[in-house]
């Protein structure tokens, strides 16, 4: 029988489009990202990570919200391996979702607040200029997302004022 196991678990944090577009250049992601009260669980089936589960973080009990078989699970697994090989020090890893940019990153948050946080993009739309397998300063990631989101925004025309 094939065995299922939880490989890793991460808090899910999110940044919304308005926070990114309205932020100043060099903004601190720690000030903009918000916890979602959800957890991302990497699911190992046999020797491979090919699924992830999402649960709610509840003081009384955690509730499983979804179980998804998706390439995102192996992308996150590859990102974890990359971070293990290239990043040293005391830090926390979070899953960072940016729905407006269809982006998922592993967000590396140093325990020392004087050090800048960084992000490793693990999923982004085709044609995205965001690099994979390169740790970006979180401020650089936000600047790139701001440029992309601003480019894709359509100007809003106010309704005419009729008397």
Coordinates of N, CA and C in Angstrom, one line a residue:
X1 N 0.8 -1.2 0.0 CA 0.0 0.0 0.0 C 0.9 1.3 0.0
X2 N 0.4 2.3 -0.7 CA 1.1 3.5 -0.8 C 0.9 4.4 0.4
X3 N 1.9 4.9 1.0 CA 1.8 5.7 2.2 C 1.7 7.2 1.9
X4 N 0.8 7.9 2.6 CA 0.7 9.3 2.5 C 1.4 9.9 3.8
X5 N 2.1 11.0 3.7 CA 2.7 11.6 4.8 C 2.8 13.1 4.6
X6 N 2.7 13.9 5.7 CA 2.9 15.3 5.6 C 4.4 15.5 5.6
X7 N 4.9 16.2 4.6 CA 6.4 16.4 4.5 C 6.8 17.7 5.3
X8 N 6.2 18.8 4.9 CA 6.4 20.1 5.6 C 5.1 20.9 5.7
X9 N 5.1 21.8 6.6 CA 3.9 22.6 6.8 C 4.4 24.1 6.9
X10 N 3.7 25.0 6.2 CA 4.1 26.4 6.3 C 2.8 27.2 6.5
X11 N 3.0 28.4 7.1 CA 1.9 29.4 7.2 C 1.7 30.0 5.8
X12 N 0.5 30.3 5.5 CA 0.2 31.0 4.2 C 0.0 32.5 4.5
X13 N 0.7 33.3 3.8 CA 0.6 34.8 3.9 C 0.2 35.3 2.6
X14 N -0.5 36.5 2.5 CA -1.0 37.0 1.3 C -0.7 38.5 1.2
X15 N -0.5 39.0 0.0 CA -0.4 40.4 -0.3 C -1.4 40.7 -1.4
X16 N -2.3 41.7 -1.1 CA -3.3 42.0 -2.2 C -2.7 43.1 -3.1
X17 N -3.4 43.2 -4.3 CA -3.0 44.1 -5.4 C -2.9 45.5 -4.9
X18 N -3.8 46.1 -4.2 CA -3.8 47.5 -3.8 C -2.6 47.8 -2.9
X19 N -2.3 46.9 -2.0 CA -1.1 47.1 -1.2 C 0.2 47.2 -2.0
X20 N 0.3 46.3 -3.0 CA 1.5 46.3 -3.8 C 1.5 47.6 -4.7
X21 N 0.4 47.9 -5.4 CA 0.4 49.1 -6.3 C 0.6 50.4 -5.5
X22 N 0.1 50.5 -4.3 CA 0.1 51.7 -3.6 C 1.4 51.8 -2.7
X23 N 2.2 50.8 -2.7 CA 3.4 50.8 -1.8 C 4.5 51.6 -2.4
X24 N 5.3 52.3 -1.6 CA 6.5 53.0 -2.1 C 7.6 52.0 -2.6
X25 N 8.5 52.5 -3.5 CA 9.6 51.7 -3.9 C 10.4 51.3 -2.7
X26 N 10.8 50.0 -2.6 CA 11.6 49.5 -1.5 C 10.8 49.2 -0.2
X27 N 9.5 49.1 -0.4 CA 8.6 48.8 0.8 C 9.0 47.5 1.4
X28 N 8.7 47.4 2.7 CA 9.0 46.2 3.5 C 7.8 45.2 3.4
X29 N 8.0 44.1 2.8 CA 7.0 43.1 2.7 C 6.4 42.7 4.0
X30 N 7.2 42.7 5.1 CA 6.7 42.3 6.4 C 5.6 43.3 6.9
X31 N 5.6 44.5 6.4 CA 4.5 45.4 6.7 C 3.3 45.3 5.9
X32 N 3.4 44.6 4.7 CA 2.3 44.5 3.8 C 1.6 43.2 3.8
X33 N 2.3 42.1 4.0 CA 1.8 40.8 3.9 C 0.9 40.5 5.1
X34 N -0.1 39.8 4.9 CA -1.1 39.5 6.0 C -1.2 37.9 6.2
X35 N -1.3 37.5 7.4 CA -1.5 36.0 7.6 C -2.9 35.7 7.2
X36 N -3.1 34.5 6.7 CA -4.4 34.0 6.2 C -5.1 33.1 7.2
X37 N -4.5 32.7 8.2 CA -5.0 31.7 9.2 C -5.1 30.4 8.5
X38 N -4.4 30.1 7.4 CA -4.4 28.9 6.7 C -3.0 28.3 6.7
X39 N -2.9 27.0 6.6 CA -1.6 26.3 6.5 C -1.5 25.6 5.2
X40 N -0.3 25.5 4.7 CA 0.0 24.7 3.5 C 0.8 23.5 3.9
X41 N 0.3 22.3 3.6 CA 1.0 21.1 3.9 C 1.5 20.4 2.7
X42 N 2.8 20.1 2.6 CA 3.3 19.3 1.5 C 3.0 17.8 1.7
X43 N 2.4 17.1 0.8 CA 2.0 15.7 1.0 C 2.9 14.8 0.1
X44 N 3.6 14.0 0.9 CA 4.4 13.0 0.2 C 3.6 11.7 0.0
X45 N 3.7 11.2 -1.2 CA 3.0 9.9 -1.5 C 4.1 9.0 -2.0
X46 N 4.5 8.0 -1.2 CA 5.6 7.2 -1.5 C 6.9 8.0 -1.4
X47 N 7.7 8.1 -2.5 CA 8.9 8.9 -2.4 C 8.7 10.3 -3.0
X48 N 7.6 10.7 -3.5 CA 7.4 11.9 -4.2 C 6.4 12.8 -3.5
X49 N 6.7 14.1 -3.6 CA 5.7 15.1 -3.2 C 4.9 15.5 -4.4
X50 N 3.6 15.1 -4.5 CA 2.8 15.4 -5.7 C 1.4 16.0 -5.3
X51 N 1.3 16.4 -4.0 CA 0.0 17.0 -3.6 C 0.3 17.9 -2.4
X52 N -0.7 18.8 -2.2 CA -0.6 19.6 -1.0 C -2.0 19.7 -0.4
X53 N -2.0 20.0 0.9 CA -3.3 20.1 1.6 C -3.3 21.5 2.2
X54 N -4.5 22.1 2.3 CA -4.7 23.4 3.0 C -5.6 23.1 4.2
X55 N -5.2 23.7 5.3 CA -6.1 23.6 6.5 C -6.2 25.0 7.1
X56 N -7.2 25.1 7.9 CA -7.4 26.4 8.7 C -6.7 26.2 10.0
X57 N -6.2 27.3 10.4 CA -5.5 27.4 11.7 C -6.6 27.9 12.7
X58 N -7.0 27.0 13.6 CA -8.1 27.3 14.5 C -7.6 26.8 15.9
X59 N -7.8 27.7 16.9 CA -7.3 27.4 18.2 C -7.9 26.1 18.7
X60 N -9.1 25.8 18.4 CA -9.8 24.6 19.0 C -9.4 23.4 18.2
X61 N -9.4 23.5 16.8 CA -9.1 22.4 16.0 C -8.8 22.9 14.6
X62 N -7.9 22.2 13.9 CA -7.6 22.5 12.5 C -8.5 21.8 11.6
X63 N -9.0 22.5 10.6 CA -9.9 21.8 9.6 C -9.2 21.7 8.3
X64 N -9.3 20.5 7.7 CA -8.7 20.3 6.4 C -9.7 21.0 5.4
X65 N -9.2 21.9 4.6 CA -10.0 22.7 3.6 C -9.9 22.1 2.2
X66 N -8.7 21.5 1.9 CA -8.6 21.0 0.5 C -7.4 20.1 0.4
X67 N -7.4 19.2 -0.5 CA -6.3 18.3 -0.9 C -6.2 18.4 -2.4
X68 N -5.0 18.9 -2.9 CA -4.9 19.2 -4.3 C -3.7 18.4 -4.9
X69 N -3.9 17.7 -6.0 CA -2.8 17.1 -6.7 C -2.5 18.1 -7.8
X70 N -1.3 18.7 -7.7 CA -0.9 19.8 -8.6 C 0.6 19.9 -8.8
X71 N 1.0 20.5 -9.9 CA 2.5 20.7 -10.1 C 3.0 21.7 -9.1
X72 N 2.1 22.5 -8.4 CA 2.6 23.4 -7.4 C 3.3 22.7 -6.3
X73 N 2.8 21.5 -5.9 CA 3.4 20.7 -4.8 C 4.9 20.4 -5.2
X74 N 5.2 20.0 -6.4 CA 6.6 19.6 -6.7 C 7.4 20.9 -6.9
X75 N 6.8 22.0 -7.3 CA 7.5 23.3 -7.4 C 7.9 23.8 -6.0
X76 N 7.0 23.7 -5.1 CA 7.3 24.0 -3.7 C 8.4 23.1 -3.2
X77 N 8.3 21.8 -3.4 CA 9.3 20.9 -3.0 C 10.7 21.2 -3.5
X78 N 10.7 21.5 -4.8 CA 12.0 22.0 -5.5 C 12.5 23.2 -4.8
X79 N 11.7 24.2 -4.5 CA 12.1 25.4 -3.8 C 12.7 25.1 -2.5
X80 N 12.0 24.2 -1.7 CA 12.6 23.8 -0.4 C 14.0 23.3 -0.5
X81 N 14.1 22.4 -1.5 CA 15.5 21.8 -1.7 C 16.5 22.9 -2.1
X82 N 16.1 23.8 -2.9 CA 17.0 24.9 -3.3 C 17.4 25.8 -2.1
X83 N 16.4 26.1 -1.3 CA 16.7 26.9 -0.1 C 17.6 26.1 0.9
X84 N 17.3 24.8 1.1 CA 18.2 24.0 1.9 C 19.6 24.1 1.5
X85 N 19.9 24.1 0.2 CA 21.2 24.1 -0.4 C 21.9 25.4 -0.4
X86 N 21.1 26.5 -0.4 CA 21.7 27.9 -0.6 C 21.5 28.9 0.5
X87 N 20.7 28.6 1.5 CA 20.4 29.6 2.5 C 20.8 29.1 3.9
X88 N 21.5 29.9 4.6 CA 21.9 29.6 5.9 C 21.4 30.7 6.9
X89 N 21.3 30.3 8.2 CA 20.9 31.2 9.2 C 19.6 30.9 9.8
X90 N 19.2 31.7 10.8 CA 17.9 31.5 11.5 C 16.8 32.2 10.7
X91 N 15.8 31.5 10.2 CA 14.8 32.1 9.5 C 13.5 31.2 9.5
X92 N 12.4 31.8 9.1 CA 11.1 31.1 9.0 C 10.8 31.1 7.5
X93 N 10.2 30.1 7.0 CA 9.8 30.0 5.6 C 8.2 30.1 5.7
X94 N 7.7 30.9 4.9 CA 6.2 31.0 4.7 C 5.9 30.9 3.2
X95 N 4.7 30.4 2.9 CA 4.2 30.4 1.6 C 3.5 31.8 1.4
X96 N 4.0 32.5 0.4 CA 3.5 33.8 0.1 C 2.6 33.8 -1.2
X97 N 1.4 34.1 -1.1 CA 0.5 34.2 -2.3 C 0.2 35.6 -2.7
X98 N 0.3 35.8 -4.0 CA -0.1 37.1 -4.5 C -1.1 36.9 -5.6
X99 N -2.4 36.8 -5.2 CA -3.4 36.4 -6.2 C -3.4 37.3 -7.4
X100 N -3.2 38.6 -7.3 CA -3.3 39.5 -8.4 C -2.2 39.2 -9.5
X101 N -1.1 38.7 -9.0 CA 0.0 38.3 -9.9 C 0.1 36.9 -10.2
X102 N -0.9 36.1 -9.7 CA -0.9 34.6 -9.9 C 0.5 34.0 -9.5
X103 N 1.0 34.5 -8.4 CA 2.3 34.2 -7.9 C 2.3 33.5 -6.6
X104 N 3.2 32.5 -6.5 CA 3.4 31.8 -5.2 C 4.9 31.8 -5.0
X105 N 5.3 32.2 -3.8 CA 6.8 32.2 -3.5 C 7.0 31.6 -2.1
X106 N 8.2 31.1 -1.9 CA 8.6 30.8 -0.5 C 9.3 32.0 0.0
X107 N 8.7 32.5 1.1 CA 9.2 33.8 1.7 C 10.1 33.5 2.8
X108 N 11.3 33.9 2.8 CA 12.3 33.6 3.8 C 12.4 34.8 4.7
X109 N 11.9 34.7 5.9 CA 11.8 35.8 6.9 C 12.9 35.5 8.0
X110 N 14.0 36.3 8.0 CA 15.0 36.2 9.1 C 14.4 36.4 10.5
X111 N 14.8 35.7 11.4 CA 14.4 36.0 12.8 C 14.9 37.3 13.3
X112 N 16.0 37.7 12.8 CA 16.6 39.1 13.1 C 15.9 40.1 12.2
X113 N 15.0 40.9 12.8 CA 14.3 41.9 12.0 C 15.1 42.9 11.3
X114 N 16.4 43.0 11.7 CA 17.3 44.0 11.0 C 17.7 43.5 9.6
X115 N 17.5 42.2 9.4 CA 17.9 41.6 8.1 C 16.7 41.6 7.2
X116 N 16.9 41.9 5.9 CA 15.8 41.9 4.9 C 15.3 40.6 4.6
X117 N 14.0 40.5 4.4 CA 13.4 39.2 4.0 C 13.6 39.0 2.5
X118 N 13.5 37.8 2.1 CA 13.8 37.4 0.7 C 12.7 36.4 0.2
X119 N 12.6 36.2 -1.1 CA 11.6 35.4 -1.6 C 12.1 34.6 -2.8
X120 N 11.7 33.3 -2.9 CA 12.0 32.4 -4.0 C 10.7 32.1 -4.7
X121 N 10.6 32.6 -5.9 CA 9.4 32.4 -6.7 C 9.3 30.9 -7.1
X122 N 8.2 30.3 -6.8 CA 8.0 28.9 -7.2 C 6.9 28.7 -8.2
X123 N 6.0 29.7 -8.4 CA 5.0 29.6 -9.4 C 4.6 31.0 -9.8
X124 N 4.6 31.2 -11.1 CA 4.2 32.5 -11.7 C 3.7 32.3 -13.1
X125 N 2.9 33.2 -13.6 CA 2.3 33.1 -14.9 C 3.4 32.9 -16.0
X126 N 3.1 32.3 -17.1 CA 4.0 32.2 -18.3 C 4.2 33.6 -18.7
X127 N 5.4 33.8 -19.2 CA 5.8 35.1 -19.6 C 6.2 36.1 -18.5
X128 N 6.1 35.6 -17.3 CA 6.6 36.4 -16.2 C 8.1 36.6 -16.2
X129 N 8.5 37.8 -15.9 CA 10.0 38.0 -15.9 C 10.6 37.7 -14.6
X130 N 9.9 37.2 -13.7 CA 10.4 36.9 -12.3 C 11.3 35.6 -12.4
X131 N 12.5 35.7 -12.0 CA 13.4 34.5 -12.1 C 13.1 33.4 -11.1
X132 N 13.3 32.2 -11.5 CA 13.2 31.0 -10.7 C 14.6 30.7 -10.2
X133 N 14.7 29.9 -9.1 CA 16.0 29.5 -8.6 C 17.0 30.7 -8.3
X134 N 16.4 31.8 -7.9 CA 17.2 32.9 -7.5 C 16.5 33.6 -6.4
X135 N 17.1 33.8 -5.3 CA 16.5 34.4 -4.1 C 16.5 35.9 -4.4
X136 N 15.3 36.5 -4.3 CA 15.2 37.9 -4.5 C 15.0 38.6 -3.2
X137 N 15.5 39.8 -3.1 CA 15.2 40.7 -1.9 C 13.7 40.9 -2.0
X138 N 13.0 40.8 -0.9 CA 11.5 41.0 -0.9 C 11.1 42.3 -1.6
X139 N 11.9 43.4 -1.3 CA 11.6 44.7 -1.9 C 11.7 44.7 -3.4
X140 N 12.7 43.9 -3.9 CA 12.8 43.8 -5.4 C 11.6 43.0 -6.0
X141 N 11.2 42.0 -5.3 CA 10.0 41.3 -5.7 C 8.8 42.2 -5.8
X142 N 8.6 43.0 -4.7 CA 7.5 43.9 -4.7 C 7.6 44.9 -5.8
X143 N 8.8 45.5 -6.1 CA 9.0 46.4 -7.2 C 8.6 45.8 -8.5
X144 N 9.0 44.6 -8.8 CA 8.7 43.9 -10.0 C 7.2 43.7 -10.2
X145 N 6.6 43.2 -9.1 CA 5.1 43.0 -9.1 C 4.4 44.4 -9.3
X146 N 4.8 45.4 -8.7 CA 4.2 46.7 -8.8 C 4.3 47.2 -10.3
X147 N 5.4 47.0 -10.9 CA 5.5 47.4 -12.3 C 4.6 46.6 -13.2
X148 N 4.5 45.3 -13.0 CA 3.7 44.4 -13.8 C 2.2 44.7 -13.6
X149 N 1.8 44.9 -12.3 CA 0.4 45.2 -12.0 C 0.0 46.5 -12.5
X150 N 0.9 47.5 -12.4 CA 0.5 48.9 -12.9 C 0.4 48.9 -14.4
X151 N 1.3 48.1 -15.1 CA 1.2 48.0 -16.6 C -0.1 47.4 -17.0
X152 N -0.6 46.4 -16.2 CA -1.8 45.7 -16.6 C -3.1 46.4 -16.1
X153 N -3.0 47.4 -15.3 CA -4.3 48.1 -14.8 C -4.8 49.0 -15.9
X154 N -6.1 49.0 -16.0 CA -6.8 49.8 -16.9 C -7.2 51.1 -16.2
X155 N -7.1 52.3 -16.8 CA -7.5 53.5 -16.1 C -9.0 53.5 -15.8
X156 N -9.4 54.0 -14.7 CA -10.8 54.1 -14.3 C -11.3 55.4 -14.7
X157 N -12.4 55.4 -15.5 CA -13.0 56.7 -15.9 C -14.2 56.9 -15.0
X158 N -14.2 58.0 -14.3 CA -15.4 58.3 -13.4 C -16.7 58.5 -14.2
X159 N -17.8 58.1 -13.6 CA -19.1 58.3 -14.4 C -19.3 59.8 -14.6
X160 N -19.9 60.2 -15.7 CA -20.1 61.6 -16.0 C -21.1 62.2 -15.0
X161 N -20.9 63.4 -14.7 CA -21.7 64.1 -13.8 C -22.8 64.8 -14.6
X162 N -24.0 64.2 -14.5 CA -25.1 64.8 -15.2 C -26.0 65.5 -14.2
X163 N -26.4 66.8 -14.5 CA -27.3 67.5 -13.6 C -28.7 67.4 -14.0

